[in-house]
Amino acid sequence: MIMSASALLPVNPLLGIALAVLLTAGAAVAALARLGHTRAIVTAGIRATVQLAAVAIAIGWALRSRPLLFAFLAVMFAVATWTAGRHITSNHTWWWAAVAIGAAVFPVVLLLLAIGLLPVKGIALVPITGIFIGGALTATVLARRRALEELETRHGEVEAALSIGLLDREARLEIARTSAAGALIPALDQTRTVGLVTLPGAFIGMLLGGASPLLAGAVQLFVLVALMAVEAAAIAVVLELVARNKISRPPRGA
């Protein structure tokens, strides 16, 4: 017997109370341990509540209209670009995040649409594209941070590489590549441990929706493998942009 989502987690006042208690507990622990994120935990929880409520309404509209569906996907992409870009740098190079995320996500989505694995329906296109955009966003942020910090820390090695005849791009790539590649580790670990340590959201969602465990497993495998490809592409593009100095940070203290 498969349990429905409403039976597992009913949406009623008790759920609201539980969320409030958990949010308060998280903030209290952060305060007592002096982690420095007490206010951020509270604001993040409140923002998540408002945003998910708005998204639930927006998706309901998007499912009824193809133009609204593509508009919703465009908003997702724009927010991901802004978040990834501004999270790393405050100068004009932040918008290059759009190139990294777009180059990683759109080819995969278009391929899946072309071969018929992904239908042009909101019920399928929104969650799958959202997962890919989210993965590309995370990979972009991690790769940019790692690469730029490595170049700052090992600036002398870059200068040394230039002194022996390497081009600027080659020297920066040589220093930043290994560090930026580490941004793929979370996706690799998630894929390696799936089913043994965690049961990811797509698998649980399919089960709660009434799908068989076999179908749920197949969909989750597809998502994880595609996500690794998307994140690898995002990291590769970010690394190239950093190497070409298209993405940079303002000097410290500027």
Coordinates of C-alpha atoms in Angstrom, one line a residue:
M1 CA 0.0 0.0 0.0
I2 CA 1.5 3.4 -1.1
M3 CA 1.0 6.3 1.3
S4 CA -0.2 9.5 -0.2
A5 CA 1.7 12.8 0.3
S6 CA -1.2 14.3 2.2
A7 CA -1.3 11.3 4.6
L8 CA 2.4 11.6 5.3
L9 CA 2.5 15.4 5.9
P10 CA -1.0 16.9 6.1
V11 CA -1.2 20.6 5.6
N12 CA -3.0 21.9 8.7
P13 CA -2.3 24.2 11.7
L14 CA -0.2 21.4 13.3
L15 CA 2.3 21.6 10.4
G16 CA 2.6 25.4 10.9
I17 CA 3.3 24.9 14.6
A18 CA 5.9 22.2 13.9
L19 CA 7.7 24.5 11.4
A20 CA 7.7 27.4 13.9
V21 CA 9.1 25.2 16.6
L22 CA 11.8 23.8 14.4
L23 CA 12.8 27.2 13.1
T24 CA 13.0 28.6 16.6
A25 CA 15.0 25.6 17.7
G26 CA 17.5 26.1 14.9
A27 CA 17.9 29.8 15.6
A28 CA 18.3 29.1 19.4
V29 CA 21.0 26.5 18.8
A30 CA 22.9 28.9 16.5
A31 CA 22.6 31.6 19.1
L32 CA 23.7 29.4 22.0
A33 CA 26.6 28.0 20.0
R34 CA 27.5 31.5 18.8
L35 CA 27.5 30.4 15.2
G36 CA 26.7 33.9 13.9
H37 CA 23.7 32.9 11.8
T38 CA 20.8 33.2 14.2
R39 CA 19.0 36.0 12.3
A40 CA 19.8 34.4 8.9
I41 CA 18.1 31.2 10.0
V42 CA 14.9 33.0 10.9
T43 CA 14.9 35.2 7.8
A44 CA 15.7 32.2 5.6
G45 CA 12.8 30.2 7.0
I46 CA 10.4 33.1 6.5
R47 CA 11.6 33.8 3.0
A48 CA 11.3 30.1 2.1
T49 CA 7.7 30.1 3.4
V50 CA 6.7 33.2 1.3
Q51 CA 8.6 32.0 -1.8
L52 CA 7.2 28.5 -1.8
A53 CA 3.7 29.8 -1.3
A54 CA 4.2 32.2 -4.3
V55 CA 5.8 29.4 -6.4
A56 CA 3.0 27.0 -5.6
I57 CA 0.5 29.6 -7.0
A58 CA 2.7 30.4 -10.0
I59 CA 3.2 26.8 -11.0
G60 CA -0.6 26.3 -10.8
W61 CA -0.9 29.1 -13.4
A62 CA 2.0 27.9 -15.5
L63 CA 0.6 24.4 -15.8
R64 CA -2.4 25.8 -17.7
S65 CA -0.5 27.9 -20.3
R66 CA 2.6 27.2 -22.3
P67 CA 3.6 30.9 -22.5
L68 CA 3.3 31.2 -18.7
L69 CA 5.3 28.0 -18.4
F70 CA 8.2 29.4 -20.4
A71 CA 7.9 32.7 -18.5
F72 CA 8.2 30.8 -15.2
L73 CA 11.3 29.0 -16.4
A74 CA 12.8 32.3 -17.5
V75 CA 12.2 33.7 -14.1
M76 CA 13.9 30.7 -12.5
F77 CA 16.9 31.1 -14.7
A78 CA 17.1 34.9 -14.0
V79 CA 17.0 34.4 -10.3
A80 CA 19.6 31.7 -10.5
T81 CA 21.9 33.9 -12.5
W82 CA 21.4 36.9 -10.1
T83 CA 22.0 34.6 -7.1
A84 CA 25.1 32.9 -8.5
G85 CA 26.6 36.1 -9.8
R86 CA 26.1 38.4 -6.9
H87 CA 27.0 35.7 -4.4
I88 CA 30.6 35.7 -5.6
T89 CA 31.4 39.2 -6.9
S90 CA 30.1 42.7 -6.7
N91 CA 31.6 44.0 -9.9
H92 CA 30.3 44.0 -13.4
T93 CA 31.5 40.4 -14.1
W94 CA 28.6 38.9 -12.1
W95 CA 26.4 38.5 -15.2
W96 CA 28.7 35.9 -16.7
A97 CA 27.0 33.4 -14.4
A98 CA 24.2 33.4 -17.0
V99 CA 26.7 31.9 -19.5
A100 CA 27.8 29.1 -17.2
I101 CA 24.3 28.2 -16.0
G102 CA 22.7 28.5 -19.5
A103 CA 25.5 26.6 -21.3
A104 CA 25.1 23.7 -18.8
V105 CA 21.3 23.5 -18.5
F106 CA 19.8 24.4 -21.9
P107 CA 21.6 21.9 -24.1
V108 CA 20.6 19.0 -21.8
V109 CA 17.0 20.2 -21.5
L110 CA 16.8 20.7 -25.3
L111 CA 18.3 17.3 -25.9
L112 CA 15.7 15.6 -23.6
L113 CA 12.9 17.5 -25.3
A114 CA 14.2 16.5 -28.8
I115 CA 14.4 12.8 -28.1
G116 CA 11.0 12.8 -26.3
L117 CA 12.2 11.8 -22.8
L118 CA 11.0 15.2 -21.4
P119 CA 7.5 16.3 -22.5
V120 CA 6.7 20.0 -23.0
K121 CA 4.4 19.9 -20.0
G122 CA 4.7 22.0 -16.8
I123 CA 4.2 19.0 -14.6
A124 CA 7.5 17.5 -16.0
L125 CA 9.4 20.4 -17.4
V126 CA 9.3 22.7 -14.4
P127 CA 10.7 20.2 -11.8
I128 CA 13.3 18.7 -14.0
T129 CA 14.6 22.0 -15.4
G130 CA 14.4 23.4 -11.8
I131 CA 16.6 20.6 -10.6
F132 CA 19.2 21.2 -13.3
I133 CA 19.2 25.0 -12.8
G134 CA 19.6 24.5 -9.1
G135 CA 22.5 22.1 -9.6
A136 CA 24.2 24.4 -12.1
L137 CA 23.8 27.3 -9.7
T138 CA 25.4 25.4 -6.9
A139 CA 28.3 24.2 -9.1
T140 CA 28.8 27.7 -10.5
V141 CA 29.0 29.3 -7.1
L142 CA 31.4 26.7 -5.7
A143 CA 33.6 26.6 -8.8
R144 CA 33.9 30.4 -9.0
R145 CA 34.6 30.8 -5.3
R146 CA 37.2 28.0 -5.3
A147 CA 38.9 29.2 -8.5
L148 CA 39.1 32.9 -7.5
E149 CA 40.3 32.1 -4.0
E150 CA 43.0 29.8 -5.3
L151 CA 44.2 32.4 -7.8
E152 CA 44.3 35.0 -5.0
T153 CA 46.2 32.7 -2.6
R154 CA 48.6 31.5 -5.2
H155 CA 49.1 34.7 -7.2
G156 CA 52.9 34.3 -7.0
E157 CA 52.7 30.9 -8.8
V158 CA 50.6 32.5 -11.6
E159 CA 53.4 35.1 -12.0
A160 CA 56.0 32.4 -12.0
A161 CA 54.1 30.5 -14.7
L162 CA 53.9 33.7 -16.8
S163 CA 57.7 34.2 -16.4
I164 CA 58.5 30.9 -18.0
G165 CA 56.4 31.6 -21.0
L166 CA 52.9 30.4 -20.3
L167 CA 50.0 32.5 -21.6
D168 CA 47.8 34.2 -18.9
R169 CA 44.9 31.8 -19.6
E170 CA 47.2 28.8 -19.4
A171 CA 48.8 30.0 -16.2
R172 CA 45.4 30.7 -14.5
L173 CA 44.0 27.4 -15.6
E174 CA 47.0 25.5 -14.3
I175 CA 46.5 27.0 -10.8
A176 CA 42.7 27.1 -10.6
R177 CA 41.7 23.8 -12.3
T178 CA 42.1 21.3 -9.4
S179 CA 40.4 23.6 -6.9
A180 CA 37.4 24.4 -9.2
A181 CA 37.0 20.7 -10.0
G182 CA 36.3 20.1 -6.3
A183 CA 32.9 21.7 -6.9
L184 CA 31.8 18.5 -8.5
I185 CA 32.4 16.5 -5.3
P186 CA 28.9 17.0 -3.8
A187 CA 27.2 15.7 -6.9
L188 CA 29.5 12.7 -7.1
D189 CA 29.0 11.9 -3.4
Q190 CA 25.2 12.2 -3.8
T191 CA 25.3 9.8 -6.8
R192 CA 27.6 7.3 -5.1
T193 CA 25.6 7.1 -1.9
V194 CA 22.1 7.2 -3.4
G195 CA 19.9 4.5 -1.9
L196 CA 22.5 3.7 0.8
V197 CA 22.7 6.9 2.8
T198 CA 19.9 9.0 1.4
L199 CA 16.7 8.7 -0.7
P200 CA 16.6 11.9 -2.8
G201 CA 13.6 14.0 -3.4
A202 CA 12.7 12.7 -6.9
F203 CA 12.5 9.1 -5.6
I204 CA 10.4 10.0 -2.6
G205 CA 8.2 12.3 -4.7
M206 CA 7.5 9.6 -7.2
L207 CA 6.6 7.0 -4.5
L208 CA 4.3 9.5 -2.8
G209 CA 2.7 10.2 -6.1
G210 CA 1.8 6.5 -6.5
A211 CA 4.7 5.3 -8.8
S212 CA 6.2 1.9 -8.4
P213 CA 9.6 1.7 -6.6
L214 CA 11.2 0.5 -9.9
L215 CA 9.9 3.6 -11.9
A216 CA 10.9 5.9 -9.0
G217 CA 14.4 4.5 -9.0
A218 CA 14.7 4.8 -12.8
V219 CA 13.6 8.5 -12.7
Q220 CA 16.0 9.3 -9.8
L221 CA 18.9 7.6 -11.6
F222 CA 18.1 9.6 -14.7
V223 CA 18.1 12.9 -12.7
L224 CA 21.3 12.2 -10.9
V225 CA 23.2 11.2 -14.0
A226 CA 21.9 14.2 -16.0
L227 CA 22.7 16.5 -13.0
M228 CA 26.3 15.3 -13.0
A229 CA 26.6 16.2 -16.6
V230 CA 25.0 19.6 -16.0
E231 CA 27.3 20.4 -13.1
A232 CA 30.4 19.2 -14.9
A233 CA 29.5 21.5 -17.8
A234 CA 28.9 24.5 -15.5
I235 CA 32.2 24.0 -13.7
A236 CA 34.1 23.7 -17.0
V237 CA 32.5 26.9 -18.3
V238 CA 33.2 28.8 -15.1
L239 CA 36.8 27.7 -15.1
E240 CA 37.3 28.9 -18.6
L241 CA 35.7 32.2 -17.8
V242 CA 37.9 32.7 -14.8
A243 CA 41.0 31.7 -16.8
R244 CA 40.1 34.3 -19.4
N245 CA 39.5 36.9 -16.6
K246 CA 35.9 37.4 -17.6
I247 CA 35.0 36.6 -14.0
S248 CA 36.9 38.5 -11.4
R249 CA 36.6 40.0 -7.9
P250 CA 37.3 43.5 -6.9
P251 CA 40.7 43.8 -5.1
R252 CA 40.3 43.3 -1.3
G253 CA 39.7 46.5 0.5
A254 CA 38.4 48.2 -2.7

